[in-house]
Amino acid sequence: MKHLTSDRCRLHAIRLLPGQDLKEELQKLTTHARVHAGFILSAAGSLTKAALRMANRNESTVLDGPFEIISLTGTLAHDGIHVHMAVSDGEGNTTGGHLMEGNVVFTTVELVIGEAVGLLFRREMDERTGFKELVIQRAG
């Protein structure tokens, strides 16, 4: 296990508007704001559609809302983001999984993104898992 620390954190706050795609906007923010080691601190909002990849599945499941975002957590890097989300419907039924393209904002999504200054997150293929996994390095 590799353990690195950062003494500073930069914050990015953004509000997404109706019709925007949550995953696409997270990827855009990561690129345009040059977020090198990002993580989601806070997320609140609603969706008209939720697109999630459930555990041990290859395909996305698309659900028609409206939904409230109950939880959004993950890491953000230039070469990929790894985010999980839980949403709840009007009856309080909750489901969650891996965030995919197709999560359409209903009224708003308010995000606060943290960035560990001095660190760099990247994704590399891990032969043990068969997936691109997080690699943490010192920046520069």
Short mmCIF file of C-alpha atoms in Angstrom, two decimals:
data_model
loop_
_atom_site.label_atom_id
_atom_site.label_comp_id
_atom_site.label_asym_id
_atom_site.label_seq_id
_atom_site.Cartn_x
_atom_site.Cartn_y
_atom_site.Cartn_z
CA MET A 1 0.00 0.00 0.00
CA LYS A 2 1.33 3.40 -1.01
CA HIS A 3 0.40 6.31 1.25
CA LEU A 4 0.93 9.93 0.20
CA THR A 5 -0.35 13.08 1.87
CA SER A 6 -1.15 16.63 0.82
CA ASP A 7 -1.01 19.60 3.16
CA ARG A 8 -3.22 21.78 0.98
CA CYS A 9 -6.63 21.49 -0.60
CA ARG A 10 -8.10 23.62 -3.37
CA LEU A 11 -11.90 23.79 -3.66
CA HIS A 12 -14.01 24.00 -6.80
CA ALA A 13 -17.74 24.80 -6.55
CA ILE A 14 -20.13 24.41 -9.46
CA ARG A 15 -23.87 24.34 -10.05
CA LEU A 16 -25.16 22.20 -12.88
CA LEU A 17 -28.27 23.28 -14.75
CA PRO A 18 -31.34 21.41 -16.03
CA GLY A 19 -30.52 19.08 -18.93
CA GLN A 20 -26.78 18.80 -18.27
CA ASP A 21 -25.17 15.35 -17.95
CA LEU A 22 -23.59 14.86 -14.51
CA LYS A 23 -20.70 12.63 -15.59
CA GLU A 24 -19.84 14.75 -18.63
CA GLU A 25 -19.75 17.90 -16.49
CA LEU A 26 -17.52 16.25 -13.87
CA GLN A 27 -15.12 15.25 -16.65
CA LYS A 28 -15.21 18.78 -18.15
CA LEU A 29 -14.51 20.37 -14.77
CA THR A 30 -11.58 18.02 -14.23
CA THR A 31 -10.09 18.99 -17.59
CA HIS A 32 -10.87 22.73 -17.72
CA ALA A 33 -9.93 23.48 -14.08
CA ARG A 34 -6.85 21.24 -14.37
CA VAL A 35 -7.85 19.13 -11.39
CA HIS A 36 -4.97 16.68 -10.87
CA ALA A 37 -6.14 14.83 -7.74
CA GLY A 38 -9.83 15.50 -7.25
CA PHE A 39 -12.47 14.10 -4.96
CA ILE A 40 -16.13 14.86 -4.33
CA LEU A 41 -16.77 16.65 -1.04
CA SER A 42 -20.46 17.46 -1.41
CA ALA A 43 -23.27 16.90 -3.89
CA ALA A 44 -26.95 17.74 -3.72
CA GLY A 45 -29.47 17.81 -6.51
CA SER A 46 -31.98 16.00 -8.65
CA LEU A 47 -32.06 14.01 -11.89
CA THR A 48 -34.70 13.21 -14.50
CA LYS A 49 -32.76 10.08 -15.50
CA ALA A 50 -30.20 8.01 -13.64
CA ALA A 51 -27.66 5.86 -15.50
CA LEU A 52 -25.76 3.45 -13.28
CA ARG A 53 -23.65 0.36 -13.77
CA MET A 54 -24.60 -2.05 -11.04
CA ALA A 55 -22.08 -4.27 -9.25
CA ASN A 56 -20.43 -6.92 -11.44
CA ARG A 57 -22.33 -5.84 -14.58
CA ASN A 58 -20.95 -4.61 -17.89
CA GLU A 59 -23.97 -2.62 -19.10
CA SER A 60 -25.64 0.51 -17.77
CA THR A 61 -29.08 0.50 -16.20
CA VAL A 62 -31.07 3.63 -17.11
CA LEU A 63 -33.87 4.61 -14.75
CA ASP A 64 -36.56 7.25 -15.33
CA GLY A 65 -36.97 9.73 -12.47
CA PRO A 66 -37.29 12.15 -11.00
CA PHE A 67 -34.64 11.24 -8.41
CA GLU A 68 -32.86 12.96 -5.55
CA ILE A 69 -29.11 12.40 -5.33
CA ILE A 70 -28.53 10.80 -1.92
CA SER A 71 -24.80 10.22 -2.26
CA LEU A 72 -22.07 10.96 -4.78
CA THR A 73 -18.51 9.93 -4.03
CA GLY A 74 -15.35 9.24 -5.95
CA THR A 75 -12.03 10.39 -7.38
CA LEU A 76 -11.34 12.60 -10.39
CA ALA A 77 -8.29 12.41 -12.65
CA HIS A 78 -7.45 13.70 -16.14
CA ASP A 79 -7.48 10.20 -17.59
CA GLY A 80 -10.71 9.08 -15.94
CA ILE A 81 -13.10 9.49 -13.07
CA HIS A 82 -14.33 6.79 -10.72
CA VAL A 83 -17.61 7.88 -9.12
CA HIS A 84 -20.41 6.01 -7.39
CA MET A 85 -23.89 7.44 -6.84
CA ALA A 86 -27.03 6.57 -4.90
CA VAL A 87 -30.40 8.06 -5.85
CA SER A 88 -33.86 7.83 -4.34
CA ASP A 89 -37.27 8.08 -5.99
CA GLY A 90 -40.49 9.72 -4.74
CA GLU A 91 -41.25 6.70 -2.55
CA GLY A 92 -37.82 6.72 -0.94
CA ASN A 93 -36.63 3.63 -2.79
CA THR A 94 -32.88 3.93 -3.15
CA THR A 95 -30.49 2.37 -5.64
CA GLY A 96 -26.88 2.97 -6.43
CA GLY A 97 -23.96 2.00 -8.59
CA HIS A 98 -21.13 3.26 -10.79
CA LEU A 99 -21.86 6.66 -12.40
CA MET A 100 -22.27 6.38 -16.18
CA GLU A 101 -23.13 8.84 -18.96
CA GLY A 102 -26.84 9.67 -19.12
CA ASN A 103 -27.53 11.18 -15.67
CA VAL A 104 -29.62 14.19 -16.67
CA VAL A 105 -30.00 17.10 -14.23
CA PHE A 106 -33.63 17.87 -13.29
CA THR A 107 -33.53 21.17 -11.35
CA THR A 108 -29.95 21.50 -10.13
CA VAL A 109 -26.86 19.66 -8.95
CA GLU A 110 -24.65 21.56 -6.53
CA LEU A 111 -21.11 20.21 -6.33
CA VAL A 112 -18.11 20.98 -4.19
CA ILE A 113 -14.97 19.30 -5.47
CA GLY A 114 -11.76 19.08 -3.46
CA GLU A 115 -8.31 18.82 -4.97
CA ALA A 116 -5.29 17.47 -3.09
CA VAL A 117 -2.65 20.00 -4.15
CA GLY A 118 0.73 18.39 -4.80
CA LEU A 119 -0.69 14.98 -5.70
CA LEU A 120 -1.49 13.44 -9.06
CA PHE A 121 -4.18 10.81 -9.63
CA ARG A 122 -3.92 8.60 -12.73
CA ARG A 123 -5.44 5.35 -13.86
CA GLU A 124 -3.41 2.30 -14.92
CA MET A 125 -4.48 -1.18 -15.91
CA ASP A 126 -4.21 -3.53 -12.93
CA GLU A 127 -3.74 -7.12 -14.09
CA ARG A 128 -5.14 -8.39 -10.77
CA THR A 129 -8.52 -6.68 -11.28
CA GLY A 130 -8.71 -6.28 -15.06
CA PHE A 131 -9.60 -2.60 -14.66
CA LYS A 132 -7.81 0.73 -14.82
CA GLU A 133 -7.22 1.49 -11.13
CA LEU A 134 -6.09 4.56 -9.20
CA VAL A 135 -2.38 5.34 -9.00
CA ILE A 136 -1.37 8.11 -6.58
CA GLN A 137 1.83 10.07 -7.17
CA ARG A 138 3.49 13.30 -6.14
CA ALA A 139 2.84 16.03 -8.74
CA GLY A 140 5.78 17.48 -10.59
#
